[in-house]
Tab-separated table of C-alpha atoms in Angstrom:
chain	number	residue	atom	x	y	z
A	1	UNK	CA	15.078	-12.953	-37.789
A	2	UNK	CA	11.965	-13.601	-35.903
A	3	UNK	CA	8.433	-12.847	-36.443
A	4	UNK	CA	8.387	-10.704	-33.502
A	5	UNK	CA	11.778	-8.966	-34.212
A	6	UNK	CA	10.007	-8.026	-37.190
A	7	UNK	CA	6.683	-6.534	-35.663
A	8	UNK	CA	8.650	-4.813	-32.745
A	9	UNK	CA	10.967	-2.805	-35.197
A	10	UNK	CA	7.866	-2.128	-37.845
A	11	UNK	CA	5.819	-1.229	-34.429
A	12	UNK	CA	8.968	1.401	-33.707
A	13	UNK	CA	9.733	2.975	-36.773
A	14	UNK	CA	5.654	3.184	-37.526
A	15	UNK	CA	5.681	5.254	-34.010
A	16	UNK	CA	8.244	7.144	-35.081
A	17	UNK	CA	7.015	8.256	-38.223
A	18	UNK	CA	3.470	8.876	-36.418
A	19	UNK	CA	4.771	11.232	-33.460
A	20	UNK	CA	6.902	12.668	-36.685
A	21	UNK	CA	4.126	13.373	-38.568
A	22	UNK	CA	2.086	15.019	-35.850
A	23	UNK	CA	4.496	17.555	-34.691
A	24	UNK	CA	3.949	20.803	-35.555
A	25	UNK	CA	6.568	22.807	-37.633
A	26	UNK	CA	8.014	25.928	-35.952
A	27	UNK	CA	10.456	27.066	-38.152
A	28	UNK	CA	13.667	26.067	-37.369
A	29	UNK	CA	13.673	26.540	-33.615
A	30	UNK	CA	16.385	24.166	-32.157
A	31	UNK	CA	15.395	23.916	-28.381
A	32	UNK	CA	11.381	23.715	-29.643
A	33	UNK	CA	13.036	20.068	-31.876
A	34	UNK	CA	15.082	19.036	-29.130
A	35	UNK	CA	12.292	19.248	-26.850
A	36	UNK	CA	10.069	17.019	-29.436
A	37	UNK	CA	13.055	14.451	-30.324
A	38	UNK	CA	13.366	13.565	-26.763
A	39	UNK	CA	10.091	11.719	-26.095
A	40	UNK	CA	10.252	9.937	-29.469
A	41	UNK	CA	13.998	8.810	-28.952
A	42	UNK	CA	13.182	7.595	-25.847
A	43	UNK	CA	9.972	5.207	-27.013
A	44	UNK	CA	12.619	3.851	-29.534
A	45	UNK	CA	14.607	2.648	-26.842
A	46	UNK	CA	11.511	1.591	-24.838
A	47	UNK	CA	10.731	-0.832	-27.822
A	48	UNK	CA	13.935	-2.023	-28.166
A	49	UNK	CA	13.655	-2.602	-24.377
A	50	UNK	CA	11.013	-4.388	-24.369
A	51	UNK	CA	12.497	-6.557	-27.174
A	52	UNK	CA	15.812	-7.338	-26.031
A	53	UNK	CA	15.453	-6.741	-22.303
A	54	UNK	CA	11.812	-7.702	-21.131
A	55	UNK	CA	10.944	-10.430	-24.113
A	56	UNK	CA	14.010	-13.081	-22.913
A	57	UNK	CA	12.790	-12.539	-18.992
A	58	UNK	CA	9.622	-13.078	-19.638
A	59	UNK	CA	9.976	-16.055	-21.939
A	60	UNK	CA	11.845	-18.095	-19.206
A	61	UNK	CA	8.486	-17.142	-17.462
A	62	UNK	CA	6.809	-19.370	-19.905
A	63	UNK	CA	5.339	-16.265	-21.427
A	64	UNK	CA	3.988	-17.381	-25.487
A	65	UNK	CA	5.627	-15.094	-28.483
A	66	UNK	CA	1.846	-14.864	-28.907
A	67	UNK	CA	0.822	-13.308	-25.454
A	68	UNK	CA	3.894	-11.245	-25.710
A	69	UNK	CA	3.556	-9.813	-29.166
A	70	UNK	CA	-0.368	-8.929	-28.297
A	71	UNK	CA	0.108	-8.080	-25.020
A	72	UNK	CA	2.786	-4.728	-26.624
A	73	UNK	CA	1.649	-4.445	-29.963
A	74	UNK	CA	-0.529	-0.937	-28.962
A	75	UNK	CA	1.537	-0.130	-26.236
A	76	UNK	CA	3.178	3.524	-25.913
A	77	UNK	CA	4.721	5.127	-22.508
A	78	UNK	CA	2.186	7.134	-20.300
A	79	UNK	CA	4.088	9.897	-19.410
A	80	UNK	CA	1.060	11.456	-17.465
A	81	UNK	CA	2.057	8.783	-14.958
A	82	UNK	CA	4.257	10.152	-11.696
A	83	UNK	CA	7.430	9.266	-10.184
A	84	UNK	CA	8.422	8.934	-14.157
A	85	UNK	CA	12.436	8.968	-14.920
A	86	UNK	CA	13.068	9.299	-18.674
A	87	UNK	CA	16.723	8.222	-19.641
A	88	UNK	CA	18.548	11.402	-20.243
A	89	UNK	CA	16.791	13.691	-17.478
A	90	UNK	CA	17.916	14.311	-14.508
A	91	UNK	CA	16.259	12.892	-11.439
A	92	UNK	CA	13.402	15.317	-10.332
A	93	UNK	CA	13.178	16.670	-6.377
A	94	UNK	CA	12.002	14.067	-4.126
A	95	UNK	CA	8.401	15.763	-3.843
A	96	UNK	CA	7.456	12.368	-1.431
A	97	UNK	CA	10.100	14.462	1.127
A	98	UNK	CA	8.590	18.081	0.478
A	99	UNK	CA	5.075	17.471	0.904
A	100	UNK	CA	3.231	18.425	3.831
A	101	UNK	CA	2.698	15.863	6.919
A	102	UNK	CA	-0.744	15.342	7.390
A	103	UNK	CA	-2.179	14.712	10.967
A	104	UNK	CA	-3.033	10.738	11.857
A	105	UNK	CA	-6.626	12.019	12.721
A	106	UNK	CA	-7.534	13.062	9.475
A	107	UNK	CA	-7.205	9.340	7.994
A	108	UNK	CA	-10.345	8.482	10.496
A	109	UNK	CA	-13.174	11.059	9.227
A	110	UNK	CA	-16.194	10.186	10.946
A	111	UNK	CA	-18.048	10.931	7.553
A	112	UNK	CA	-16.304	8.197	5.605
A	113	UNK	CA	-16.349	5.332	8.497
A	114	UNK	CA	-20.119	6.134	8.862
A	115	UNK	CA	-20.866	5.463	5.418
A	116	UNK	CA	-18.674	2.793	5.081
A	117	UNK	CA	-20.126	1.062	8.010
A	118	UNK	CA	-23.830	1.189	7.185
A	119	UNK	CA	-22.987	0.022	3.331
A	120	UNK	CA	-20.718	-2.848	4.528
A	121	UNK	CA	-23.529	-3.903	7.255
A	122	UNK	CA	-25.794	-3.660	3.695
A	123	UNK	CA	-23.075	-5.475	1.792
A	124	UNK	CA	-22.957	-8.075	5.016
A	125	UNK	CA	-26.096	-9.294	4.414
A	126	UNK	CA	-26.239	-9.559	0.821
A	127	UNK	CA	-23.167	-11.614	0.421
A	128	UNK	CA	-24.142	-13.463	3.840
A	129	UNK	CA	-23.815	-17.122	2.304
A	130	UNK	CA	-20.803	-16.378	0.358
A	131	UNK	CA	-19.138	-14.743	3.574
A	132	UNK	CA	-20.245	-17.495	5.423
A	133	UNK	CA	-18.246	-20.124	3.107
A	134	UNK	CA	-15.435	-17.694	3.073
A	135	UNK	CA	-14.906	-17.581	6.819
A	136	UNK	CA	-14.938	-21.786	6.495
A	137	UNK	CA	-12.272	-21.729	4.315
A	138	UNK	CA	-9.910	-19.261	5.542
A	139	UNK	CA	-10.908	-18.604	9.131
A	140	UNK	CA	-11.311	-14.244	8.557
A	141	UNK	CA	-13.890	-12.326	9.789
A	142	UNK	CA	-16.419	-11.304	6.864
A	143	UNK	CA	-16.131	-8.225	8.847
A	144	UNK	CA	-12.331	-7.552	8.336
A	145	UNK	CA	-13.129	-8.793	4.485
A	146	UNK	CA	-15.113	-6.480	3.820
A	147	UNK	CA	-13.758	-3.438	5.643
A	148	UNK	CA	-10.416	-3.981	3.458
A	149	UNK	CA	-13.142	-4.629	0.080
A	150	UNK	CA	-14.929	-0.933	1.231
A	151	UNK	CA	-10.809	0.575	1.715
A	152	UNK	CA	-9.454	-0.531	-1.398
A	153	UNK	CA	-12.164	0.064	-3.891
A	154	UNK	CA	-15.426	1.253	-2.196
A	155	UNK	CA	-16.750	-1.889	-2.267
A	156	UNK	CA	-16.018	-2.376	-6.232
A	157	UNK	CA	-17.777	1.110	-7.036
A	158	UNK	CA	-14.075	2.573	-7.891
A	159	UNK	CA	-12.985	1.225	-10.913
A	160	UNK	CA	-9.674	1.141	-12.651
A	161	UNK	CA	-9.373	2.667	-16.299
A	162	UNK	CA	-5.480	1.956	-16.863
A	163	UNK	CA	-4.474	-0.605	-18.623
A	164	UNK	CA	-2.266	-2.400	-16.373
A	165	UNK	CA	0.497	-3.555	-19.092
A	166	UNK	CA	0.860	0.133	-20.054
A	167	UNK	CA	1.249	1.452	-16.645
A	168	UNK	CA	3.754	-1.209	-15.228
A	169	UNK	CA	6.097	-1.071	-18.593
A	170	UNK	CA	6.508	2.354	-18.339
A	171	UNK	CA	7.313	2.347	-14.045
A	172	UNK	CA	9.595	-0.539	-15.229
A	173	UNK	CA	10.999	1.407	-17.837
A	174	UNK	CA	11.222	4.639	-16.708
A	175	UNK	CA	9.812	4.727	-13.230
A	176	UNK	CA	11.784	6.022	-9.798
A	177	UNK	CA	11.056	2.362	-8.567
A	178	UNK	CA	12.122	0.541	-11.388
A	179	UNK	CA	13.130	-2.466	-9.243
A	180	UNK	CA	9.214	-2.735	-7.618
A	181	UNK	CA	7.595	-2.739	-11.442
A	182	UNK	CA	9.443	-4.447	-13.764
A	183	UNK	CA	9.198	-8.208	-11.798
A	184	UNK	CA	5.285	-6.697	-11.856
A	185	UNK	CA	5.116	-6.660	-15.316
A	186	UNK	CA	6.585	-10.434	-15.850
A	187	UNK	CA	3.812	-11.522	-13.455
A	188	UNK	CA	1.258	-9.191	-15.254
A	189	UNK	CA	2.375	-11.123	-18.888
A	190	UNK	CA	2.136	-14.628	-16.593
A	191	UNK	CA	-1.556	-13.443	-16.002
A	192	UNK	CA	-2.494	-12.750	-19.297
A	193	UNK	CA	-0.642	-16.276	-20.379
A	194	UNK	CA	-1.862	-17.927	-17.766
A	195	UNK	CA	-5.709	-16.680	-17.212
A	196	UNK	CA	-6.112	-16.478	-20.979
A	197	UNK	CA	-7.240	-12.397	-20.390
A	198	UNK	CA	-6.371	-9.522	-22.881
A	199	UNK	CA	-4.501	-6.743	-22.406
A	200	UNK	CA	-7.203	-4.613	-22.433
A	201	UNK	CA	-9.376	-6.060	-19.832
A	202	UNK	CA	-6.579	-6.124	-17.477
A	203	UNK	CA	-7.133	-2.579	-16.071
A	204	UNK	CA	-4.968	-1.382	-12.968
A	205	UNK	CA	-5.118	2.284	-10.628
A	206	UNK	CA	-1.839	4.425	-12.226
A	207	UNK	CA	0.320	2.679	-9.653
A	208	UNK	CA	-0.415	-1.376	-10.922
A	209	UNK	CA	-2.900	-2.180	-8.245
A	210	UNK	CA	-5.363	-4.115	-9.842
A	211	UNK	CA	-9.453	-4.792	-9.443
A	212	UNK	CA	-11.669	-4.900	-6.239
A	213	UNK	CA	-9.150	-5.815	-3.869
A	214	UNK	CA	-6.132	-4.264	-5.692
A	215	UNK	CA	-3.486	-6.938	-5.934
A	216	UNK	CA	-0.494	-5.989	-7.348
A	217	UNK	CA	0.380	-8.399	-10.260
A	218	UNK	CA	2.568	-11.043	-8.460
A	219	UNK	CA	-0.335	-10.839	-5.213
A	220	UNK	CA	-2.962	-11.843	-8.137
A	221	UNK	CA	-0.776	-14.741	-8.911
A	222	UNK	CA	-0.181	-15.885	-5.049
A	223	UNK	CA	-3.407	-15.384	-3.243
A	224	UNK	CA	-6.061	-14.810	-5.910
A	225	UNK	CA	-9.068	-17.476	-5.796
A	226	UNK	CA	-11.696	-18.287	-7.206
A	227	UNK	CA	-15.057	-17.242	-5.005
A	228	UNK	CA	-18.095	-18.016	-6.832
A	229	UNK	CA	-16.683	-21.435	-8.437
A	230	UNK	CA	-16.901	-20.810	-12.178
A	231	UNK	CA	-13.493	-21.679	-12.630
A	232	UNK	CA	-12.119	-17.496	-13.369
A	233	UNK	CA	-10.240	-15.866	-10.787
A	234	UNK	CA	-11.737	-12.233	-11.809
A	235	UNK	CA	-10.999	-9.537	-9.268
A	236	UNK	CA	-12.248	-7.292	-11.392
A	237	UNK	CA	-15.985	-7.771	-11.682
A	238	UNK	CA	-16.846	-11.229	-9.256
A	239	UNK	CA	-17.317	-10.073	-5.667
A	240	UNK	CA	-17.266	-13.420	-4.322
A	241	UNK	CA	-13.791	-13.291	-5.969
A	242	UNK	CA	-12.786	-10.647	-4.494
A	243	UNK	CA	-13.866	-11.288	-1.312
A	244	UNK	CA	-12.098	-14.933	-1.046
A	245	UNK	CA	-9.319	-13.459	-2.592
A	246	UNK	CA	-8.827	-10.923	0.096
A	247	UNK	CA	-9.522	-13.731	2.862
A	248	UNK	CA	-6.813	-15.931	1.206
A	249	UNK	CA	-4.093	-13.175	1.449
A	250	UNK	CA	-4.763	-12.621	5.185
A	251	UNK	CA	-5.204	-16.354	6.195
A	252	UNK	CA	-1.350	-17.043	3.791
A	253	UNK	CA	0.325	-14.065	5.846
A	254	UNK	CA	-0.728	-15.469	9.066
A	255	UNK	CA	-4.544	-14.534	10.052
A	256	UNK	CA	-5.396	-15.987	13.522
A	257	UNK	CA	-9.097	-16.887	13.661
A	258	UNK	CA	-8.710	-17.283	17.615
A	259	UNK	CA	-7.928	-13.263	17.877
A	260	UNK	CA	-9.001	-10.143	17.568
A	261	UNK	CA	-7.189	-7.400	16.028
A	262	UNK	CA	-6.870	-4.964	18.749
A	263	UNK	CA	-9.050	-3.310	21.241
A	264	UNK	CA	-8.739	0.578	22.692
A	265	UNK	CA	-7.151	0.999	26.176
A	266	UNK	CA	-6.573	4.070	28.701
A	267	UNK	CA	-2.962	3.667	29.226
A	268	UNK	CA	-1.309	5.766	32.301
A	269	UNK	CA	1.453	8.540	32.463
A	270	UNK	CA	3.627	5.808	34.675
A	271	UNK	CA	3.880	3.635	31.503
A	272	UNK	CA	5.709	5.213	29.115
A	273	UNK	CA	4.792	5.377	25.563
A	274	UNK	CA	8.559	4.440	24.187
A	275	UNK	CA	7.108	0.706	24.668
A	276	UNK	CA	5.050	0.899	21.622
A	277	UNK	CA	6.157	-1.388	18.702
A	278	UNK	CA	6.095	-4.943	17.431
A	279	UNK	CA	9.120	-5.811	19.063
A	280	UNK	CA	8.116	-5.177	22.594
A	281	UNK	CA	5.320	-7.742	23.430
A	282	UNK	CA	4.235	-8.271	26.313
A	283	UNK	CA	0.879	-10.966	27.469
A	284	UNK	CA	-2.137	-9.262	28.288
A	285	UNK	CA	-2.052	-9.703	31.919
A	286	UNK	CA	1.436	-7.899	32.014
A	287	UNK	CA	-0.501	-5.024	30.451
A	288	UNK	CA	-3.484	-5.082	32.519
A	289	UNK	CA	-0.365	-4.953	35.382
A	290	UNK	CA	1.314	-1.975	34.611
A	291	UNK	CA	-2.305	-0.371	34.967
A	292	UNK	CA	-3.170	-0.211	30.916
A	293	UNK	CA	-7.467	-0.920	30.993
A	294	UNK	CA	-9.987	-1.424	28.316
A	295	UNK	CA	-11.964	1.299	26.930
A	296	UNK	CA	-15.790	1.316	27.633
A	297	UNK	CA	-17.384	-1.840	27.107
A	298	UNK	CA	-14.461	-3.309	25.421
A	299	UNK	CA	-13.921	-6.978	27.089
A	300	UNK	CA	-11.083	-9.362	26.990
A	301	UNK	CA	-12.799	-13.268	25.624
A	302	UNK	CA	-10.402	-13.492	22.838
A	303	UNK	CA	-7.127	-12.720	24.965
A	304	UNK	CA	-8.186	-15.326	27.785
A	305	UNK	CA	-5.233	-17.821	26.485
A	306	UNK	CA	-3.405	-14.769	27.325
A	307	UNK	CA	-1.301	-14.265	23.810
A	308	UNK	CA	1.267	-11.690	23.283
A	309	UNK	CA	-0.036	-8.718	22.812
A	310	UNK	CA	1.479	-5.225	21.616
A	311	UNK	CA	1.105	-0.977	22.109
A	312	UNK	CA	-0.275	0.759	19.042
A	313	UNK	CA	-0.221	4.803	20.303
A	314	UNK	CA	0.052	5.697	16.448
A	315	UNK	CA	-0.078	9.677	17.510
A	316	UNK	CA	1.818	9.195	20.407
A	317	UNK	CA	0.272	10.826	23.788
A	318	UNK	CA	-1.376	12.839	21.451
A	319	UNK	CA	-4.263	10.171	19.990
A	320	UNK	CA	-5.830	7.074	21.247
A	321	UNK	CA	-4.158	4.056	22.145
A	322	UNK	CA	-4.769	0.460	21.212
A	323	UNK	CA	-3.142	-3.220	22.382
A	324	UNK	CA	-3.239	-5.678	19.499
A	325	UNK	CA	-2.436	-8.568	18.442
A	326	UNK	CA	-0.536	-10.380	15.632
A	327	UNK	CA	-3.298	-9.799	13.394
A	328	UNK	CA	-2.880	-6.351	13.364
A	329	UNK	CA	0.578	-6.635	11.808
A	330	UNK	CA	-1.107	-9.381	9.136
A	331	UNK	CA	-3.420	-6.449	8.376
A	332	UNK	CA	-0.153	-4.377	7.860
A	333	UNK	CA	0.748	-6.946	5.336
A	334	UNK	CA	-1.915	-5.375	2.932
A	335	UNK	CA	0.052	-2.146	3.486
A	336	UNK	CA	2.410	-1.134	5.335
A	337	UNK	CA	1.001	1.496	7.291
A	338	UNK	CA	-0.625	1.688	11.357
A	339	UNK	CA	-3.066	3.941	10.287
A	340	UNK	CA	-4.484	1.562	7.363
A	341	UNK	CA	-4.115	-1.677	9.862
A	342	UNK	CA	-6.092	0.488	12.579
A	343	UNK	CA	-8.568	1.835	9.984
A	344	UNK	CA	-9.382	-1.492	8.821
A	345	UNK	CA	-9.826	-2.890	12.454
A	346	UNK	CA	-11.987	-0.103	13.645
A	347	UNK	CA	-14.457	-0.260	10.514
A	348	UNK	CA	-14.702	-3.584	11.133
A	349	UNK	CA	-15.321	-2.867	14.673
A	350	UNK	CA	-17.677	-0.205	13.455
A	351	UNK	CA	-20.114	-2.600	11.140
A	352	UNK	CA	-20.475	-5.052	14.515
A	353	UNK	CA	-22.104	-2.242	16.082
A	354	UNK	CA	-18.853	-0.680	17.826
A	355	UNK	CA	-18.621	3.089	18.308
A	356	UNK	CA	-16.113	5.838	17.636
A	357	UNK	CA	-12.989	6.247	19.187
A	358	UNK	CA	-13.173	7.388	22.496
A	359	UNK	CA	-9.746	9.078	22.582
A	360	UNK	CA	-9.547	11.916	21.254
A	361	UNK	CA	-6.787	13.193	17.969
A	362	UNK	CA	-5.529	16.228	19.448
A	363	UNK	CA	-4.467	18.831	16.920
A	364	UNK	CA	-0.854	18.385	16.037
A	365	UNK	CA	1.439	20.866	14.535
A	366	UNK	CA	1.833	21.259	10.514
A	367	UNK	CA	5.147	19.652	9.536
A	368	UNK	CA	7.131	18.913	6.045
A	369	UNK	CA	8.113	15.664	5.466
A	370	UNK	CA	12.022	16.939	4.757
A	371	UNK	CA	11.670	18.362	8.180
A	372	UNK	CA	10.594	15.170	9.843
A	373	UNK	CA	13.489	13.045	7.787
A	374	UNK	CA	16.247	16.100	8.966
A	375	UNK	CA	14.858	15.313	11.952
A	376	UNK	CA	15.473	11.170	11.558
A	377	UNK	CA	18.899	11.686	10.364
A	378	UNK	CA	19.884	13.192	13.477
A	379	UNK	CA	18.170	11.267	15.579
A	380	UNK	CA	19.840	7.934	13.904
A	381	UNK	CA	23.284	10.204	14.280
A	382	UNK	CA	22.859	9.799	17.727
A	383	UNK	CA	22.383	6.315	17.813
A	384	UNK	CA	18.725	5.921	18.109
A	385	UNK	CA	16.707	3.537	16.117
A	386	UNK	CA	13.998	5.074	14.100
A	387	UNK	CA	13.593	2.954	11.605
A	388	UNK	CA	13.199	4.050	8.162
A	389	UNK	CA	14.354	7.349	7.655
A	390	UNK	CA	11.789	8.174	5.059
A	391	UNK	CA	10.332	11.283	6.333
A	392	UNK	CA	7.265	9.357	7.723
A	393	UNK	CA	6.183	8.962	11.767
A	394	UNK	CA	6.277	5.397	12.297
A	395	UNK	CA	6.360	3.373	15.438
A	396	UNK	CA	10.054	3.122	15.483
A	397	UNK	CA	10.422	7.230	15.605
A	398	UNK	CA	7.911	7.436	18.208
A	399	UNK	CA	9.849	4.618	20.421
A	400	UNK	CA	13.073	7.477	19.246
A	401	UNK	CA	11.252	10.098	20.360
A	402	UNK	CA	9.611	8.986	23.569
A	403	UNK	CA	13.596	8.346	24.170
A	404	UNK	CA	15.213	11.276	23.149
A	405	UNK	CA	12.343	12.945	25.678
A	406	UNK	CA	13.308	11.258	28.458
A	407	UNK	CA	16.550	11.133	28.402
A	408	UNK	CA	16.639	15.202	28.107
A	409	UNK	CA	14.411	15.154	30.681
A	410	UNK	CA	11.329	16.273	29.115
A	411	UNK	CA	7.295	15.150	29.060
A	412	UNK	CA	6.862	11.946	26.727
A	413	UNK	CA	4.689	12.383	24.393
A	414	UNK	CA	6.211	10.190	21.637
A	415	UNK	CA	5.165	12.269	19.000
A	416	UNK	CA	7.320	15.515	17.476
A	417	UNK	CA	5.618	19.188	17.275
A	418	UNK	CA	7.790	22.066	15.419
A	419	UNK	CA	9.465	22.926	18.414
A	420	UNK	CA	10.861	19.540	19.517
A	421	UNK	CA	11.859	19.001	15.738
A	422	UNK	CA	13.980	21.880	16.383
A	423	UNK	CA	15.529	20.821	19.532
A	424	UNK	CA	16.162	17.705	18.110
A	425	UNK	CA	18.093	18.917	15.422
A	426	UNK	CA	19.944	21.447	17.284
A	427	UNK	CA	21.332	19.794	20.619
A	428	UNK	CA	22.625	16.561	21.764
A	429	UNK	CA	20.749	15.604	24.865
């Protein structure tokens, strides 16, 4: 039997007798043990887990016994963490599906893009010769750098305080999304193998997403670099790490340095709003065409090789409107949301001197997300694509509901309220 059969069981039954040990004694009260015996039974099976399912997987990942024995000897289950699973229980209510929808003009406070702005323009000029051999080297804006640096982590103020190890073995374990954490916690163990880090230092947010930029285990591994040459790739304290590291995940997934992200237009009630969406490009001067126009001073030097070029309206007729280009989408890459691609853009926008928005977020109606995915479901009945049904408005259920509208004859405005919920849900147009 090996040395680290050994320490896992003695690491078990020492837990055991711990959690034993600290229980308090209430007489004889069955459903008051049951409810005790049910977290330590299940960090038995955790360590035996970890021994006989995560130990083999991540030795084929040339993971040391060493790094492996260290990396779990101090390591319980956070159950404090969400989304959480325990084997046993039955699955809790989808609360992603019941919570409230939140209006798209609420992500854009003026407040927060404000003080991002003026401390990125700060930050701009303090890291100006690292930026500068940054934008060499992977052909990004320092402005769209550091706009994702101030999104993800403040600009390194916001720190992380779990320890990453602990937070992805227990999602992996136990987690609703089992399948997303537990190849995270191989490449988390190939980290601390690989970058000769301990356990402890490698701190995560409660979902895995590590350091300035907040790179996801197996992102560290792919795009991390190392900015300020001392050999280290450390996210966590090295801004010029950071910073390159950010650059080299936009420039792998694509980043054009020819093209802008986007720019805001006026677009006309003749065009309707049903042609917004990554799959329905058109060049700029097809645009221009159907009557779409730039915004204020916006002008048009990085589209004169006329590229494809696509509609962003990510409130429907209800919000601005944008046209933008691939590198939009390669912002989407960092996560998988319009609203964070658009955020990012605009702040960068905002530190060259650009101002706010100049269409306005009109006040949309409070919805639940389990209304918006009923709401989906029928709309997919019918035979209309909307994507993801996931209780979330993206671009493919506006494109449905811009649709829907005009086939029943109604306004477009590519964007549901509580009454057009309804009369989705209730008639066939």
């Amino acid at each position: 039997m090996t040395v680290l059969v050994h320490r896992l069981r003695f690491a078990t039954a020492a837990l055991l007798t711990f959690v034993a040990c600290a229980m308090p004694l209430v007489g004889s009260s069955r459903t008051h043990a049951q409810a005790l015996d049910a977290p330590v039974a299940t960090e038995a099976q955790f360590r035996d887990w970890l021994l006989r399912t995560v130990w083999p997987d991540a030795e084929r990942q040339g993971v040391s016994r060493d790094t492996f024995e260290r990396s779990f000897a101090k390591v319980t289950l956070d159950w404090d963490l969400p989304e959480l699973q325990p084997p046993g229980r039955a699955t809790p209510p989808d609360s992603q599906r019941q919570a409230e929808f939140q209006s798209p003009g609420r992500y854009f406070a003026e407040a927060q893009l404000t003080s991002l702005a003026k401390r990125g323009n700060e930050l701009l000029r303090q890291w100006a010769a690292t930026l500068d051999d940054i934008e060499r080297r992977f052909g990004v804006p320092r402005e769209i750098v550091v706009a994702i640096w101030g999104r993800e982590s403040n600009f390194g103020r916001v720190t992380a305080r779990h320890q990453a190890v602990r937070v992805l073995a227990t999602q992996a374990f136990m987690g609703r999304r089992r399948t997303l954490y537990y190849p995270e916690l191989l490449s988390a163990l190939v980290i601390l193998e690989e970058d000769h880090l301990s356990g402890e230092a490698l701190l995560s947010s409660w979902a895995g997403a590590m350091g300035q930029p907040q790179f996801l285990p197996s992102k560290f591994l792919r795009y991390a670099v190392d900015g300020d040459g001392d050999g280290r790739r450390d996210i966590w304290q090295s801004a010029p790490d950071s910073l390159a590291s950010i650059a080299s995940f936009l420039r792998e997934h694509g980043w054009r340095p020819e093209q802008r992200w986007g720019i805001e237009v006026r677009v006309p009630q003749t065009v309707t709003c049903a042609l917004e969406g990554p799959g329905q490009g058109r060049t700029m001067q097809e645009w221009l065409r159907l009557g779409l126009a730039p915004i204020g001073d916006a002008s048009l030097p990085e589209w004169s090789s006329n590229p494809t070029a696509f509609l962003l309206m990510p409130a429907g007729r209800l919000g601005p409107s944008f046209l933008v280009s691939k590198n939009f989408y390669v912002l989407k890459q960092y996560n998988e949301s319009d609203l964070y691609a658009l955020f990012i853009g605009h702040l960068a926008d905002r530190m060259r001197g650009a101002s706010a928005f100049a269409g306005e977020w009109r006040p949309i109606d409070s919805m639940r997300r389990s209304d918006i995915h009923a709401m989906q479901e029928r709309l997919k009945s019918d035979g209309y694509d909307v994507g993801r049904v996931d209780g979330l408005i993206g671009f493919a259920t506006r494109t449905a509901i811009g649709q829907w509208q005009a086939k029943s004859r109604r306004d477009e405005t590519c964007y549901p309220d509580a009454g057009l919920i309804q009369a989705i849900r209730g008639a066939r147009p």
